[in-house]
């Protein structure tokens, strides 16, 4: 019989809380959204930027939650577990889940590729045993404890993504997760607005080392200028084992002979005197790098390389991160590449490189590019700096969205820019009206720009022939 996620007694012991009219003896899921409740759910009433969960406690209990974790002084009534602070209580549950677990734990961070790498790790570890992994991009001060608290006691592997916007944000997350392997995917110009320099970004990402379990391993991408900063940070954190991966010569897991087709990637990965043939169902050098991180982590965890290689062969792009949709008639479809979830200069260049290898099914190659956010004073220069990559992509028409994309528009040949709008709302109709079956279109921008709305509009318009 599968044990419950937590008994009510275990919750009280972990949080120091008290009950008010609790009839249930255990919970089997945890949620912070009253509209999305799993079986025998505990609803945690955290206060977010836009909503306060305490306003939805009654709705959660009415929708099937068996209990609600609430802050002291924020209402009373049956079905409640009262703690000093609901978010603090969630963190207490996360620590309790970690303390009882015998799983092999991996933490993942980086400026680009962390969610894709987390998904590659999930695919590999699921082939080897019961695996618990973060969903979506739940990687912040509430997302990480929520994901950790949800980890079943029976899990053999746990994979947790950690993000940040400033210094001193990843450290407490890593100290809560206590990974056996800490993966850093890359250092790139993201969050410059608050951090100011690549060196500070490297410092912030290196905080993941401070939570490593004794004897744990740091696994870092070597294909960026801040690799020396990460090596120094690992030494300062007294990490005994640091391994590197990437295309750079001399890495512990070196990628050689990379090849990409329209929807496939191939490479050889060298490790010591062994070499592994890596084949993925998705295109791009960056995807080969993410998969190599998963292969190396699996090796550290004791998973046979053949198991990892077979699992990675079925690994594909995720929604908002390169997922491809073929819409309309088979003879002449519209090819839509959805990269709408995230963007910085490194991921933009990588996506444009993938787009360069793609042929339109029978029409034109079209780009929709949205602002890269949180780049601070360097934003306009970094947007303008994309011009060469856009030209090399083979795009015949480019639609731009966001105020900083004005800098890219000025750097591109005038005939290439089909439109520029400061908001999605102002650009959506123009973009959709410009498309036709046979075109290949890639949509790429930071999530905050809202380009998912354009992806949805294109899908609705063209998915039926």
XYZ file of C-alpha atoms in Angstrom:
465
model
C 0.000 0.000 0.000
C 1.370 3.399 -0.989
C 1.958 5.573 2.080
C 0.298 9.012 2.221
C 2.353 12.057 1.294
C 2.049 13.301 4.893
C -0.094 12.345 7.844
C -1.725 15.241 9.677
C 0.417 14.359 12.708
C 3.563 14.617 10.562
C 2.455 18.034 9.285
C 1.912 19.254 12.830
C 5.302 17.911 13.904
C 7.080 19.549 10.957
C 5.358 22.925 11.191
C 4.529 23.287 14.881
C 0.969 24.081 13.840
C -2.380 23.382 15.447
C -5.556 21.995 13.936
C -9.043 23.450 13.783
C -11.674 20.841 13.009
C -9.547 18.521 10.862
C -11.304 15.241 10.090
C -8.738 13.825 7.655
C -5.833 11.747 8.923
C -3.505 12.345 5.969
C -2.962 14.271 2.742
C -1.732 12.984 -0.616
C -1.109 16.198 -2.524
C -0.251 19.845 -1.896
C -1.520 22.844 -3.839
C -1.352 26.632 -3.684
C -4.123 27.053 -6.268
C -7.697 26.494 -5.087
C -8.698 25.666 -8.681
C -6.128 22.906 -9.125
C -6.417 20.421 -6.305
C -5.083 16.895 -6.367
C -6.470 13.960 -4.377
C -6.764 14.502 -0.614
C -5.154 17.892 -1.053
C -3.602 20.232 1.462
C -4.177 23.808 0.297
C -1.395 26.184 1.358
C -2.557 29.796 1.606
C 0.576 31.651 0.584
C 0.556 35.348 -0.245
C 1.797 36.077 -3.758
C 2.457 39.222 -5.744
C -1.099 39.394 -7.082
C -3.192 37.125 -4.845
C -3.424 36.126 -1.206
C -4.252 32.469 -0.771
C -6.156 33.213 2.427
C -8.882 34.743 0.287
C -9.433 31.323 -1.320
C -9.340 28.976 1.677
C -13.096 28.447 1.794
C -13.163 27.856 -1.979
C -10.350 25.305 -1.701
C -12.138 23.402 1.082
C -15.375 23.513 -0.906
C -13.530 22.211 -3.991
C -12.273 19.135 -2.176
C -9.192 20.054 -0.151
C -9.138 18.036 3.077
C -7.200 20.740 4.938
C -5.764 24.228 4.535
C -2.454 25.479 5.919
C -3.040 29.089 7.012
C -1.150 31.878 8.757
C -1.969 32.821 12.340
C -4.564 35.579 12.518
C -5.878 35.046 8.970
C -9.289 33.604 9.724
C -10.563 30.575 11.563
C -12.876 27.661 10.989
C -12.934 23.918 10.410
C -10.421 22.280 8.121
C -7.519 24.551 8.987
C -3.986 23.916 10.190
C -2.759 27.160 11.718
C 0.963 28.027 11.608
C 2.854 31.296 12.241
C 3.258 31.821 8.474
C 1.852 29.663 5.670
C 4.898 30.021 3.374
C 7.162 29.216 6.314
C 5.004 26.155 6.978
C 5.400 25.059 3.364
C 9.172 25.359 3.756
C 8.980 23.273 6.925
C 7.142 20.556 4.987
C 9.773 20.744 2.252
C 12.553 20.220 4.773
C 10.645 17.317 6.315
C 10.217 15.700 2.895
C 13.941 16.073 2.230
C 14.950 14.790 5.666
C 13.030 11.531 5.276
C 14.067 10.948 1.664
C 16.715 8.499 0.510
C 16.466 9.708 -3.079
C 19.373 10.823 -5.237
C 18.791 14.579 -5.538
C 19.816 16.889 -8.399
C 19.619 20.681 -8.391
C 19.695 22.622 -11.659
C 20.304 26.306 -12.291
C 21.752 28.512 -15.021
C 20.957 31.522 -17.179
C 19.620 29.391 -20.037
C 18.541 25.808 -20.481
C 17.709 24.935 -16.889
C 14.097 23.876 -17.531
C 15.074 21.886 -20.640
C 17.940 20.240 -18.740
C 15.572 19.436 -15.882
C 13.247 17.760 -18.376
C 16.123 15.819 -19.954
C 17.109 14.633 -16.479
C 13.529 13.633 -15.752
C 13.356 11.514 -18.924
C 16.621 9.775 -18.043
C 15.867 9.124 -14.379
C 12.333 7.896 -15.096
C 13.942 5.154 -17.155
C 15.845 4.046 -14.053
C 13.325 4.335 -11.213
C 10.610 6.349 -9.450
C 11.366 9.998 -10.190
C 9.984 13.226 -8.775
C 10.768 16.436 -10.694
C 9.766 20.079 -10.601
C 6.918 20.953 -12.935
C 6.751 23.934 -15.293
C 9.222 26.551 -14.047
C 8.393 26.290 -10.359
C 11.882 27.410 -9.367
C 11.539 30.392 -7.023
C 11.057 31.066 -3.291
C 7.665 29.310 -3.235
C 8.055 26.995 -6.242
C 11.047 25.079 -4.895
C 9.571 24.359 -1.441
C 6.268 23.380 -3.071
C 8.011 20.908 -5.371
C 10.177 19.542 -2.556
C 7.222 19.146 -0.191
C 5.418 17.149 -2.905
C 8.251 14.588 -3.179
C 6.974 11.132 -2.144
C 8.956 9.253 0.450
C 9.276 6.388 -2.048
C 10.979 8.459 -4.763
C 14.357 7.148 -5.872
C 15.349 10.337 -7.699
C 14.473 13.996 -7.221
C 15.193 16.820 -9.684
C 14.714 20.457 -8.733
C 15.125 23.607 -10.798
C 16.314 26.775 -9.037
C 16.025 30.293 -10.427
C 16.810 33.769 -9.182
C 16.515 37.473 -9.905
C 19.171 38.670 -7.450
C 21.993 37.565 -5.190
C 21.226 35.470 -2.098
C 18.141 33.818 -3.603
C 19.510 30.455 -4.785
C 21.520 29.761 -1.621
C 18.517 29.152 0.691
C 16.815 27.079 -2.007
C 19.849 24.840 -2.442
C 20.294 24.507 1.313
C 16.693 23.296 1.467
C 17.038 20.856 -1.472
C 20.527 19.613 -0.489
C 21.411 18.138 -3.897
C 23.924 15.385 -4.470
C 24.691 16.975 -7.864
C 24.461 20.699 -8.593
C 24.217 21.452 -12.329
C 24.912 24.904 -13.788
C 23.838 24.980 -17.424
C 25.457 28.261 -18.538
C 26.121 31.873 -17.611
C 24.592 34.430 -19.991
C 23.280 38.031 -19.951
C 20.025 37.496 -18.051
C 18.880 39.545 -15.045
C 21.473 42.200 -15.820
C 19.005 44.847 -14.702
C 19.399 43.792 -11.071
C 22.779 42.043 -11.111
C 24.712 44.430 -13.350
C 27.387 42.077 -14.712
C 28.073 38.541 -15.872
C 30.409 38.137 -12.916
C 27.545 38.819 -10.511
C 25.300 36.432 -12.434
C 27.954 33.735 -12.011
C 28.163 34.514 -8.283
C 24.396 34.194 -7.945
C 24.252 30.880 -9.804
C 27.232 29.512 -7.856
C 25.211 29.827 -4.649
C 23.816 26.403 -5.552
C 27.147 24.948 -4.362
C 26.384 26.061 -0.793
C 23.659 23.439 -0.480
C 25.575 20.466 -1.872
C 25.533 17.367 0.269
C 28.952 16.368 1.675
C 30.802 14.533 -1.065
C 28.451 15.955 -3.692
C 29.431 16.935 -7.225
C 29.293 20.252 -9.066
C 28.660 19.770 -12.787
C 29.159 22.958 -14.800
C 29.021 23.960 -18.445
C 32.455 25.116 -19.637
C 31.273 26.962 -22.773
C 31.217 30.505 -21.395
C 33.670 33.120 -20.160
C 32.667 32.775 -16.492
C 33.825 29.170 -16.110
C 36.790 30.391 -14.060
C 34.441 32.229 -11.698
C 32.429 29.046 -11.153
C 35.533 26.963 -10.514
C 36.724 29.519 -7.954
C 33.283 29.594 -6.326
C 33.204 25.812 -6.053
C 36.588 25.868 -4.332
C 35.388 28.563 -1.926
C 32.366 26.391 -1.112
C 34.757 23.477 -0.453
C 33.260 21.324 -3.203
C 35.433 18.224 -3.470
C 34.297 17.117 -6.915
C 33.809 19.469 -9.864
C 33.189 18.154 -13.383
C 32.719 20.084 -16.617
C 30.715 19.436 -19.776
C 30.355 21.132 -23.125
C 32.035 21.689 -26.467
C 35.237 23.168 -25.016
C 38.344 21.048 -25.324
C 39.453 19.288 -22.185
C 36.034 19.118 -20.520
C 35.239 15.982 -18.551
C 32.220 15.344 -20.787
C 33.193 16.766 -24.173
C 30.763 17.064 -27.077
C 32.373 16.506 -30.488
C 31.140 16.194 -34.067
C 27.779 17.894 -33.460
C 25.253 17.681 -36.287
C 21.728 19.036 -36.535
C 18.914 18.286 -38.936
C 15.528 19.997 -39.017
C 14.240 18.062 -36.013
C 17.178 15.916 -34.876
C 20.606 16.392 -33.314
C 23.571 14.046 -33.155
C 26.964 14.141 -31.446
C 29.640 12.022 -29.847
C 30.285 12.570 -26.153
C 33.766 11.767 -24.853
C 34.325 10.841 -21.211
C 37.665 9.424 -20.195
C 38.411 6.551 -22.555
C 34.713 6.048 -23.382
C 32.608 7.623 -26.103
C 28.852 7.720 -26.423
C 26.709 8.295 -29.503
C 24.048 10.861 -28.571
C 20.925 11.240 -30.740
C 18.032 13.556 -29.847
C 14.606 14.162 -31.325
C 15.184 17.919 -31.277
C 17.565 20.245 -33.114
C 20.308 22.505 -31.783
C 23.754 22.609 -30.208
C 22.215 23.928 -26.998
C 19.993 20.839 -26.815
C 23.047 18.600 -27.166
C 24.607 20.487 -24.275
C 21.516 20.081 -22.095
C 21.342 16.367 -22.885
C 25.028 15.894 -22.107
C 24.443 17.399 -18.668
C 21.729 14.774 -18.149
C 24.009 11.981 -19.397
C 26.812 13.042 -17.048
C 24.465 13.388 -14.067
C 23.040 9.923 -14.722
C 26.565 8.514 -14.728
C 27.259 10.146 -11.353
C 24.015 8.643 -10.028
C 25.098 5.163 -11.108
C 22.684 4.821 -14.035
C 24.070 2.790 -16.923
C 24.987 5.036 -19.885
C 23.025 2.834 -22.297
C 19.869 3.457 -20.255
C 20.443 7.210 -20.407
C 21.270 7.204 -24.130
C 18.103 5.262 -24.979
C 15.970 7.570 -22.853
C 17.457 10.710 -24.415
C 16.685 9.410 -27.903
C 13.040 10.077 -27.110
C 13.643 13.515 -25.605
C 11.980 16.382 -27.471
C 11.287 20.090 -27.183
C 8.858 21.415 -24.571
C 5.966 23.886 -25.000
C 7.335 27.404 -25.227
C 10.865 26.047 -25.585
C 11.133 24.938 -29.199
C 8.012 22.802 -29.536
C 6.996 22.433 -33.190
C 3.456 22.367 -34.495
C 2.497 21.442 -38.040
C -0.805 23.176 -38.740
C -3.266 22.759 -41.589
C -3.176 20.588 -44.712
C -0.512 17.898 -44.922
C 0.416 18.905 -48.462
C 1.245 22.479 -47.488
C 1.157 23.057 -43.716
C 2.254 26.001 -41.650
C 5.210 25.117 -39.416
C 5.069 26.917 -36.058
C 8.056 26.828 -33.683
C 7.048 27.941 -30.195
C 9.930 29.564 -28.299
C 7.654 32.004 -26.483
C 8.527 31.207 -22.879
C 11.956 32.746 -22.357
C 14.638 34.798 -24.054
C 18.052 36.295 -23.452
C 20.893 36.853 -25.883
C 22.272 33.329 -25.588
C 18.943 31.584 -26.066
C 17.987 33.973 -28.888
C 21.172 33.209 -30.822
C 20.745 29.457 -30.211
C 17.140 29.513 -31.445
C 18.016 31.591 -34.496
C 20.790 29.130 -35.319
C 18.246 26.276 -35.213
C 15.876 28.304 -37.397
C 18.625 28.770 -39.971
C 18.563 25.016 -40.698
C 14.803 24.910 -41.211
C 13.123 25.078 -44.607
C 9.614 26.426 -45.025
C 7.164 23.707 -46.149
C 6.273 25.737 -49.221
C 6.333 29.387 -48.327
C 8.416 31.938 -46.450
C 10.548 31.904 -43.312
C 9.147 34.387 -40.800
C 10.302 35.451 -37.334
C 8.312 36.996 -34.492
C 10.756 38.295 -31.898
C 9.798 39.895 -28.588
C 11.812 41.885 -26.085
C 14.402 40.208 -23.897
C 13.521 41.522 -20.443
C 15.597 42.467 -17.377
C 18.711 43.518 -19.312
C 19.039 46.945 -17.699
C 21.042 49.741 -19.304
C 22.531 47.378 -21.892
C 19.116 46.335 -23.233
C 19.079 48.360 -26.476
C 22.654 47.414 -27.398
C 21.996 43.730 -26.710
C 18.835 43.791 -28.835
C 20.650 45.517 -31.695
C 23.392 42.906 -31.358
C 21.001 40.209 -32.547
C 21.006 41.625 -36.083
C 23.669 39.328 -37.512
C 22.037 36.207 -36.062
C 18.694 37.299 -37.527
C 20.266 37.810 -40.956
C 21.997 34.419 -40.777
C 18.723 32.705 -39.831
C 17.431 33.012 -43.386
C 14.275 34.817 -42.284
C 12.515 36.652 -45.086
C 10.228 38.707 -42.859
C 10.627 39.754 -39.219
C 7.864 40.979 -36.907
C 9.086 42.670 -33.715
C 7.248 43.202 -30.416
C 8.423 45.396 -27.528
C 10.038 48.780 -27.041
C 13.618 47.464 -27.017
C 13.060 45.726 -30.349
C 13.164 49.194 -31.897
C 16.948 48.928 -31.547
C 16.965 45.673 -33.512
C 14.644 47.164 -36.133
C 17.123 49.992 -36.659
C 19.990 47.503 -37.047
C 18.233 45.334 -39.658
C 17.771 46.073 -43.367
C 14.548 48.034 -43.773
C 12.962 45.571 -46.133
C 13.371 42.724 -43.632
C 11.242 44.235 -40.868
C 7.584 43.540 -41.635
C 6.182 45.244 -38.511
C 7.103 46.573 -35.081
C 4.612 46.950 -32.223
C 5.337 47.860 -28.624
C 2.730 45.399 -27.300
C 1.349 42.017 -28.295
C -2.122 43.497 -28.489
C -1.018 46.000 -31.104
C 0.903 43.461 -33.160
C -1.182 40.279 -33.013
C -3.627 40.955 -35.860
C -0.909 42.215 -38.200
C 1.258 39.162 -37.570
C -1.492 36.577 -37.993
C -2.767 38.284 -41.146
C 0.717 38.118 -42.684
C 0.934 34.315 -42.466
C -0.087 31.671 -44.975
C 0.018 27.897 -45.222
C 3.484 26.824 -46.295
C 5.258 29.357 -44.088
C 7.681 28.452 -41.311
C 7.420 30.818 -38.347
C 9.338 30.976 -35.089
C 8.024 32.977 -32.124
C 10.667 33.884 -29.528
C 10.693 36.329 -26.608
C 10.650 36.698 -22.842
C 7.570 35.286 -21.160
C 6.593 38.690 -19.788
C 6.121 40.036 -23.312
C 3.186 37.658 -23.769
C 4.040 36.078 -27.117
C 2.182 32.914 -26.069
C -0.924 34.884 -27.060
C 0.383 35.094 -30.621
C 1.235 31.374 -30.611
C -2.329 30.622 -29.540
C -3.779 32.963 -32.184
C -1.711 31.361 -34.955
C -2.682 27.887 -33.780
C -6.393 28.775 -33.700
C -6.229 30.315 -37.178
C -4.227 27.620 -38.963
C -4.671 24.300 -37.159
C -7.701 23.351 -39.292
C -7.339 23.197 -43.022
